PDB file of C-alpha atoms in Angstrom:
ATOM      1  CA  MET A 326      -0.120  -0.002  -0.019  1.00 37.00           C
ATOM      2  CA  ARG A 327       1.355   3.548  -0.873  1.00 44.00           C
ATOM      3  CA  TYR A 328       0.833   6.713   1.049  1.00 43.00           C
ATOM      4  CA  ASN A 329       0.749  10.260   0.632  1.00 46.00           C
ATOM      5  CA  ASN A 330       4.796  10.781   0.789  1.00 45.00           C
ATOM      6  CA  HIS A 331       5.819   8.947  -2.061  1.00 49.00           C
ATOM      7  CA  LEU A 332       7.861  11.107  -5.002  1.00 53.00           C
ATOM      8  CA  GLU A 333       4.461  11.792  -7.166  1.00 52.00           C
ATOM      9  CA  LEU A 334       2.296  13.661  -4.219  1.00 53.00           C
ATOM     10  CA  HIS A 335       5.287  15.502  -3.438  1.00 54.00           C
ATOM     11  CA  LYS A 336       6.001  17.351  -6.240  1.00 59.00           C
ATOM     12  CA  THR A 337       2.911  18.687  -6.188  1.00 67.00           C
ATOM     13  CA  GLU A 338       1.639  19.094  -2.292  1.00 69.00           C
ATOM     14  CA  PHE A 339       2.599  22.818  -2.146  1.00 69.00           C
ATOM     15  CA  GLU A 340       0.200  23.715  -5.013  1.00 78.00           C
ATOM     16  CA  PHE A 341      -2.546  21.328  -3.882  1.00 82.00           C
ATOM     17  CA  ASN A 342      -2.675  22.659  -0.576  1.00 77.00           C
ATOM     18  CA  GLU A 343      -2.554  26.329  -2.163  1.00 74.00           C
ATOM     19  CA  PHE A 344      -5.259  25.298  -4.934  1.00 79.00           C
ATOM     20  CA  ILE A 345      -7.714  23.686  -1.976  1.00 79.00           C
ATOM     21  CA  MET A 346      -7.266  26.801   0.365  1.00 69.00           C
ATOM     22  CA  LEU A 347      -8.617  28.474  -2.900  1.00 69.00           C
ATOM     23  CA  ASN A 348     -11.261  26.111  -3.655  1.00 75.00           C
ATOM     24  CA  LEU A 349     -13.074  24.771  -1.257  1.00 74.00           C
ATOM     25  CA  ILE A 350     -16.260  26.070  -0.508  1.00 68.00           C
ATOM     26  CA  ASN A 351     -17.806  24.733   2.248  1.00 66.00           C
ATOM     27  CA  PRO A 352     -16.223  25.471   4.738  1.00 68.00           C
ATOM     28  CA  GLU A 353     -12.660  26.898   4.575  1.00 60.00           C
ATOM     29  CA  VAL A 354      -9.906  24.441   4.976  1.00 56.00           C
ATOM     30  CA  GLU A 355      -7.075  24.608   7.337  1.00 47.00           C
ATOM     31  CA  SER A 356      -3.673  24.177   6.733  1.00 45.00           C
ATOM     32  CA  LEU A 357      -1.353  24.633   9.479  1.00 40.00           C
ATOM     33  CA  ASN A 358      -0.787  23.228  12.683  1.00 42.00           C
ATOM     34  CA  GLY A 359      -2.282  24.240  16.053  1.00 44.00           C
ATOM     35  CA  LEU A 360      -6.576  25.396  17.267  1.00 44.00           C
ATOM     36  CA  ASN A 361      -7.919  27.623  18.954  1.00 46.00           C
ATOM     37  CA  GLY A 362     -11.699  27.604  19.421  1.00 48.00           C
ATOM     38  CA  GLU A 363     -12.211  26.381  16.258  1.00 53.00           C
ATOM     39  CA  MET A 364     -13.372  22.940  15.272  1.00 64.00           C
ATOM     40  CA  LEU A 365     -11.356  20.960  12.863  1.00 70.00           C
ATOM     41  CA  ILE A 366     -12.471  18.213  10.582  1.00 75.00           C
ATOM     42  CA  GLU A 367     -10.281  15.374   8.623  1.00 78.00           C
ATOM     43  CA  VAL A 368     -11.244  13.385   5.876  1.00 84.00           C
ATOM     44  CA  ASP A 369      -9.243  10.833   4.656  1.00 85.00           C
ATOM     45  CA  ILE A 370      -9.487  10.423   0.554  1.00 89.00           C
ATOM     46  CA  GLU A 371      -8.075   7.815  -1.658  1.00 90.00           C
ATOM     47  CA  PHE A 372      -7.907   7.831  -5.499  1.00 92.00           C
ATOM     48  CA  GLU A 373      -5.663   6.603  -8.682  1.00 91.00           C
ATOM     49  CA  ILE A 374      -4.257   8.729 -11.152  1.00 89.00           C
ATOM     50  CA  ASP A 375      -4.302   7.091 -14.250  1.00 91.00           C
ATOM     51  CA  SER A 376      -1.940   7.319 -17.540  1.00 89.00           C
ATOM     52  CA  ASN A 377      -3.492  10.674 -18.423  1.00 91.00           C
ATOM     53  CA  ASN A 378      -2.966  12.287 -15.175  1.00 88.00           C
ATOM     54  CA  ILE A 379      -6.894  11.975 -14.336  1.00 92.00           C
ATOM     55  CA  PRO A 380      -7.662  11.231 -10.793  1.00 93.00           C
ATOM     56  CA  GLN A 381     -10.308   8.013 -10.489  1.00 94.00           C
ATOM     57  CA  ASN A 382     -12.297   6.079  -7.810  1.00 95.00           C
ATOM     58  CA  ILE A 383     -12.133   8.797  -5.586  1.00 94.00           C
ATOM     59  CA  LYS A 384     -13.325   7.685  -2.332  1.00 91.00           C
ATOM     60  CA  LYS A 385     -12.957   7.850   1.542  1.00 87.00           C
ATOM     61  CA  ALA A 386     -10.210   5.670   1.810  1.00 85.00           C
ATOM     62  CA  GLU A 387     -10.781   2.077   3.180  1.00 77.00           C
ATOM     63  CA  GLN A 388      -7.376   1.716   5.306  1.00 69.00           C
ATOM     64  CA  PHE A 389      -7.993   4.640   7.119  1.00 58.00           C
ATOM     65  CA  ASN A 390     -11.415   6.328   9.373  1.00 53.00           C
ATOM     66  CA  GLY A 391     -14.131   5.530   7.730  1.00 47.00           C
ATOM     67  CA  ILE A 392     -15.860   8.604   8.414  1.00 46.00           C
ATOM     68  CA  PRO A 393     -15.120  12.495   8.647  1.00 47.00           C
ATOM     69  CA  ARG A 394     -13.804  12.880  12.295  1.00 46.00           C
ATOM     70  CA  MET A 395     -13.039  15.577  14.764  1.00 44.00           C
ATOM     71  CA  VAL A 396     -10.343  17.047  16.674  1.00 45.00           C
ATOM     72  CA  SER A 397     -12.530  19.084  18.528  1.00 45.00           C
ATOM     73  CA  PHE A 398     -16.150  18.854  19.369  1.00 44.00           C
ATOM     74  CA  LYS A 399     -19.769  19.504  18.033  1.00 47.00           C
ATOM     75  CA  LYS A 400     -20.104  15.856  17.011  1.00 49.00           C
ATOM     76  CA  GLU A 401     -23.553  16.400  15.677  1.00 49.00           C
ATOM     77  CA  LEU A 402     -22.413  18.214  12.700  1.00 52.00           C
ATOM     78  CA  LEU A 403     -20.335  15.210  11.279  1.00 51.00           C
ATOM     79  CA  LYS A 404     -24.068  12.853  11.125  1.00 50.00           C
ATOM     80  CA  ILE A 405     -25.462  16.160   9.627  1.00 51.00           C
ATOM     81  CA  GLN A 406     -22.766  16.660   6.744  1.00 62.00           C
ATOM     82  CA  ASP A 407     -20.718  13.649   6.298  1.00 67.00           C
ATOM     83  CA  ASP A 408     -21.823  13.510   2.400  1.00 76.00           C
ATOM     84  CA  LEU A 409     -21.224  17.309   2.056  1.00 76.00           C
ATOM     85  CA  PHE A 410     -17.263  16.802   3.402  1.00 81.00           C
ATOM     86  CA  LEU A 411     -16.773  13.905   1.067  1.00 85.00           C
ATOM     87  CA  ASN A 412     -18.647  15.474  -1.971  1.00 87.00           C
ATOM     88  CA  GLU A 413     -16.655  18.821  -1.592  1.00 87.00           C
ATOM     89  CA  CYS A 414     -12.886  16.385  -1.229  1.00 90.00           C
ATOM     90  CA  ILE A 415     -14.162  14.941  -4.276  1.00 92.00           C
ATOM     91  CA  ARG A 416     -14.505  17.961  -6.219  1.00 90.00           C
ATOM     92  CA  VAL A 417     -10.899  19.466  -5.120  1.00 91.00           C
ATOM     93  CA  ILE A 418      -9.394  16.686  -6.156  1.00 93.00           C
ATOM     94  CA  THR A 419     -11.093  16.282  -9.278  1.00 94.00           C
ATOM     95  CA  ASP A 420     -10.677  20.217 -10.816  1.00 91.00           C
ATOM     96  CA  PHE A 421      -6.864  19.801  -9.203  1.00 91.00           C
ATOM     97  CA  LYS A 422      -4.702  19.553 -13.109  1.00 88.00           C
ATOM     98  CA  ASN A 423      -1.465  18.666 -11.491  1.00 86.00           C
ATOM     99  CA  TRP A 424      -1.552  15.107 -10.689  1.00 87.00           C
ATOM    100  CA  LYS A 425       1.394  12.900 -11.700  1.00 82.00           C
ATOM    101  CA  GLN A 426       0.780   9.310 -12.839  1.00 81.00           C
ATOM    102  CA  HIS A 427       2.954   6.700 -10.626  1.00 80.00           C
ATOM    103  CA  LYS A 428       5.621   5.410 -12.858  1.00 81.00           C
ATOM    104  CA  LYS A 429       8.815   2.449 -12.052  1.00 82.00           C
ATOM    105  CA  ASP A 430      10.800   1.834 -14.636  1.00 85.00           C
ATOM    106  CA  ASN A 431       9.426   4.756 -16.761  1.00 84.00           C
ATOM    107  CA  GLN A 432       6.216   2.604 -16.709  1.00 87.00           C
ATOM    108  CA  TYR A 433       3.031   3.619 -15.723  1.00 87.00           C
ATOM    109  CA  ILE A 434       1.853   1.565 -12.406  1.00 85.00           C
ATOM    110  CA  ASN A 435      -1.807   2.403 -10.976  1.00 86.00           C
ATOM    111  CA  ILE A 436      -1.605   2.603  -7.303  1.00 84.00           C
ATOM    112  CA  LYS A 437      -3.218   4.387  -4.756  1.00 86.00           C
ATOM    113  CA  PHE A 438      -2.934   7.982  -3.692  1.00 86.00           C
ATOM    114  CA  PHE A 439      -3.888   9.165  -0.040  1.00 85.00           C
ATOM    115  CA  LYS A 440      -4.749  12.673   0.822  1.00 86.00           C
ATOM    116  CA  THR A 441      -6.072  13.957   4.295  1.00 84.00           C
ATOM    117  CA  ILE A 442      -8.223  17.182   3.763  1.00 86.00           C
ATOM    118  CA  TYR A 443      -8.696  19.566   6.421  1.00 80.00           C
ATOM    119  CA  PHE A 444     -11.888  21.816   7.180  1.00 80.00           C
ATOM    120  CA  ALA A 445     -12.280  24.429   9.845  1.00 77.00           C
ATOM    121  CA  TYR A 446     -15.011  26.799  11.371  1.00 78.00           C
ATOM    122  CA  HIS A 447     -14.522  29.588  12.857  1.00 81.00           C
ATOM    123  CA  SER A 448     -15.425  29.813  16.713  1.00 78.00           C
ATOM    124  CA  GLU A 449     -18.404  32.129  15.865  1.00 80.00           C
ATOM    125  CA  TYR A 450     -20.071  29.593  14.040  1.00 75.00           C
ATOM    126  CA  PHE A 451     -21.279  28.184  17.230  1.00 68.00           C
ATOM    127  CA  ARG A 452     -22.620  30.558  18.756  1.00 72.00           C
ATOM    128  CA  ASN A 453     -24.897  31.947  15.848  1.00 68.00           C
ATOM    129  CA  LYS A 454     -25.348  29.632  13.102  1.00 65.00           C
ATOM    130  CA  ASN A 455     -28.417  31.707  11.494  1.00 67.00           C
ATOM    131  CA  ASP A 456     -26.005  35.044  11.378  1.00 79.00           C
ATOM    132  CA  PHE A 457     -23.098  32.885   9.547  1.00 81.00           C
ATOM    133  CA  GLU A 458     -23.379  31.599   6.180  1.00 85.00           C
ATOM    134  CA  LEU A 459     -20.841  28.939   5.629  1.00 80.00           C
ATOM    135  CA  ASN A 460     -21.530  28.114   1.810  1.00 79.00           C
ATOM    136  CA  PRO A 461     -22.106  31.615  -0.212  1.00 87.00           C
ATOM    137  CA  ASP A 462     -22.756  31.283  -3.874  1.00 87.00           C
ATOM    138  CA  ILE A 463     -19.833  34.215  -4.371  1.00 90.00           C
ATOM    139  CA  LYS A 464     -16.820  33.840  -2.035  1.00 88.00           C
ATOM    140  CA  PRO A 465     -15.385  37.093  -0.559  1.00 92.00           C
ATOM    141  CA  TYR A 466     -12.158  38.517  -2.350  1.00 92.00           C
ATOM    142  CA  PHE A 467     -10.056  41.280  -2.300  1.00 92.00           C
ATOM    143  CA  ARG A 468     -11.236  45.044  -4.102  1.00 86.00           C
ATOM    144  CA  ILE A 469      -7.483  46.038  -4.564  1.00 85.00           C
ATOM    145  CA  LYS A 470      -4.690  43.578  -5.768  1.00 86.00           C
ATOM    146  CA  ASN A 471      -1.910  45.934  -5.502  1.00 88.00           C
ATOM    147  CA  ASP A 472       2.168  45.006  -5.041  1.00 88.00           C
ATOM    148  CA  LYS A 473       1.484  44.666  -1.237  1.00 87.00           C
ATOM    149  CA  TYR A 474      -1.383  42.064  -1.735  1.00 88.00           C
ATOM    150  CA  GLU A 475       0.855  40.211  -3.993  1.00 89.00           C
ATOM    151  CA  ARG A 476       3.381  40.467  -1.696  1.00 87.00           C
ATOM    152  CA  ILE A 477       1.783  38.709   1.685  1.00 88.00           C
ATOM    153  CA  ILE A 478      -1.150  36.911   0.051  1.00 87.00           C
ATOM    154  CA  LYS A 479       0.291  35.679  -2.973  1.00 82.00           C
ATOM    155  CA  CYS A 480       3.965  35.684  -1.153  1.00 82.00           C
ATOM    156  CA  LYS A 481       5.430  37.262  -4.490  1.00 80.00           C
ATOM    157  CA  TYR A 482       8.616  37.820  -3.144  1.00 81.00           C
ATOM    158  CA  GLY A 483       9.187  34.966  -0.182  1.00 80.00           C
ATOM    159  CA  CYS A 484       8.823  35.267   3.234  1.00 83.00           C
ATOM    160  CA  ASP A 485      10.375  34.326   6.827  1.00 84.00           C
ATOM    161  CA  GLY A 486       7.065  33.062   8.041  1.00 84.00           C
ATOM    162  CA  VAL A 487       3.117  32.396   7.598  1.00 85.00           C
ATOM    163  CA  ALA A 488       0.460  32.826   9.504  1.00 86.00           C
ATOM    164  CA  ASN A 489      -2.710  31.186   8.882  1.00 83.00           C
ATOM    165  CA  LEU A 490      -6.205  32.994  10.074  1.00 86.00           C
ATOM    166  CA  LEU A 491      -9.633  32.594   9.978  1.00 86.00           C
ATOM    167  CA  CYS A 492     -11.241  35.570   9.695  1.00 90.00           C
ATOM    168  CA  ILE A 493     -15.376  36.616   9.692  1.00 93.00           C
ATOM    169  CA  VAL A 494     -16.090  38.985   6.726  1.00 95.00           C
ATOM    170  CA  GLU A 495     -18.890  41.224   7.139  1.00 95.00           C
ATOM    171  CA  LYS A 496     -21.413  42.484   5.008  1.00 95.00           C
ATOM    172  CA  ASN A 497     -19.416  45.620   4.054  1.00 96.00           C
ATOM    173  CA  GLY A 498     -16.301  43.335   3.166  1.00 95.00           C
ATOM    174  CA  GLU A 499     -14.604  44.147   6.648  1.00 95.00           C
ATOM    175  CA  LEU A 500     -12.638  41.652   8.332  1.00 94.00           C
ATOM    176  CA  SER A 501     -13.876  41.139  12.006  1.00 93.00           C
ATOM    177  CA  ASN A 502     -12.944  38.571  14.584  1.00 91.00           C
ATOM    178  CA  ILE A 503      -9.879  37.673  13.446  1.00 91.00           C
ATOM    179  CA  GLU A 504      -8.868  34.079  14.600  1.00 86.00           C
ATOM    180  CA  LEU A 505      -5.228  32.783  14.532  1.00 83.00           C
ATOM    181  CA  ILE A 506      -5.095  28.719  13.491  1.00 77.00           C
ATOM    182  CA  GLY A 507      -1.402  28.670  12.773  1.00 76.00           C
ATOM    183  CA  ILE A 508       1.922  30.287  12.755  1.00 81.00           C
ATOM    184  CA  SER A 509       5.222  29.335  11.411  1.00 81.00           C
ATOM    185  CA  GLY A 510       8.602  30.779  11.259  1.00 81.00           C
ATOM    186  CA  LYS A 511       9.924  34.623  12.104  1.00 80.00           C
ATOM    187  CA  ILE A 512       6.847  36.375  12.161  1.00 82.00           C
ATOM    188  CA  SER A 513       4.384  37.596  14.913  1.00 86.00           C
ATOM    189  CA  SER A 514       0.372  37.201  15.037  1.00 86.00           C
ATOM    190  CA  GLU A 515       0.022  40.653  15.927  1.00 90.00           C
ATOM    191  CA  PHE A 516       2.023  41.854  13.015  1.00 90.00           C
ATOM    192  CA  ALA A 517       0.292  39.282  10.567  1.00 90.00           C
ATOM    193  CA  ILE A 518      -3.037  40.620  11.788  1.00 92.00           C
ATOM    194  CA  LYS A 519      -1.950  44.202  11.153  1.00 92.00           C
ATOM    195  CA  GLU A 520      -0.563  43.938   7.685  1.00 91.00           C
ATOM    196  CA  LEU A 521      -3.874  42.346   6.708  1.00 92.00           C
ATOM    197  CA  LYS A 522      -5.966  44.782   7.701  1.00 91.00           C
ATOM    198  CA  THR A 523      -3.654  47.565   5.743  1.00 92.00           C
ATOM    199  CA  LEU A 524      -5.571  45.583   2.200  1.00 92.00           C
ATOM    200  CA  GLY A 525      -9.034  47.153   3.256  1.00 91.00           C
ATOM    201  CA  ASN A 526     -12.053  45.559   2.711  1.00 93.00           C
ATOM    202  CA  LEU A 527     -13.080  42.446   0.469  1.00 94.00           C
ATOM    203  CA  GLU A 528     -15.715  42.182  -1.505  1.00 95.00           C
ATOM    204  CA  PRO A 529     -18.394  40.678   0.662  1.00 95.00           C
ATOM    205  CA  ALA A 530     -20.000  37.293  -0.065  1.00 93.00           C
ATOM    206  CA  ILE A 531     -22.949  36.741  -2.131  1.00 94.00           C
ATOM    207  CA  LYS A 532     -26.338  34.440  -0.717  1.00 92.00           C
ATOM    208  CA  ASP A 533     -28.794  34.499  -3.298  1.00 94.00           C
ATOM    209  CA  ARG A 534     -28.139  37.865  -4.718  1.00 95.00           C
ATOM    210  CA  LYS A 535     -27.960  39.282  -1.143  1.00 95.00           C
ATOM    211  CA  LYS A 536     -24.475  40.038   0.676  1.00 96.00           C
ATOM    212  CA  VAL A 537     -24.080  37.677   3.669  1.00 94.00           C
ATOM    213  CA  ARG A 538     -21.384  37.476   6.639  1.00 93.00           C
ATOM    214  CA  THR A 539     -19.263  34.068   6.328  1.00 92.00           C
ATOM    215  CA  GLN A 540     -15.974  33.292   7.150  1.00 90.00           C
ATOM    216  CA  ILE A 541     -12.353  33.348   5.342  1.00 89.00           C
ATOM    217  CA  ASP A 542      -9.463  31.432   5.493  1.00 85.00           C
ATOM    218  CA  LEU A 543      -6.179  33.262   4.455  1.00 86.00           C
ATOM    219  CA  LEU A 544      -2.614  32.788   4.365  1.00 85.00           C
ATOM    220  CA  ILE A 545      -0.304  35.651   5.194  1.00 87.00           C
ATOM    221  CA  TYR A 546       3.257  35.818   4.324  1.00 88.00           C
ATOM    222  CA  ILE A 547       5.587  38.069   6.064  1.00 86.00           C
TER     223      ILE A 547
END
């Protein structure tokens, strides 16, 4: 059995993690270690890559935990949204176009690939679910994508550290209730949040043609 530590997945690891940061619809993805008040859900997926580099037979990994599992609390969410998490994982793996087939002696070999995909909830979700939209039709995005945006969001010039922040985006596009999920390197969470706020408001999330509050997961490179 092959796990997700072989060469073919190493080549795509960073690109795939960045891809799911931008393409998970419901809810947001958590990519670094460490939790505060958030709930983290893990889903183990297995799949194959055919000779055309297209993922096939995507499903919950049979050799691991058979259901999405939680690191924190609120177990009833698993029973309600089990299929939602799986379907979201399948969509993301299918949409990612940089998978590479496994070869030995330059010959294609069909083996199983394994990935764990993580979902995280802002702690505010549990305090007032009726005022919090996890799955908007249009996710929030930054209005201005200037050089500073390219530097701290896209890591255009490299960085000394990265902070993973889970935020609420208000109906007017303002960031609020910023929570630290994880941090790595020579960077402080206070400075990362300060830099993030200099980017200004976002375009708010849209659901049924109306502006709604939602959460957004951001990596801040400093």
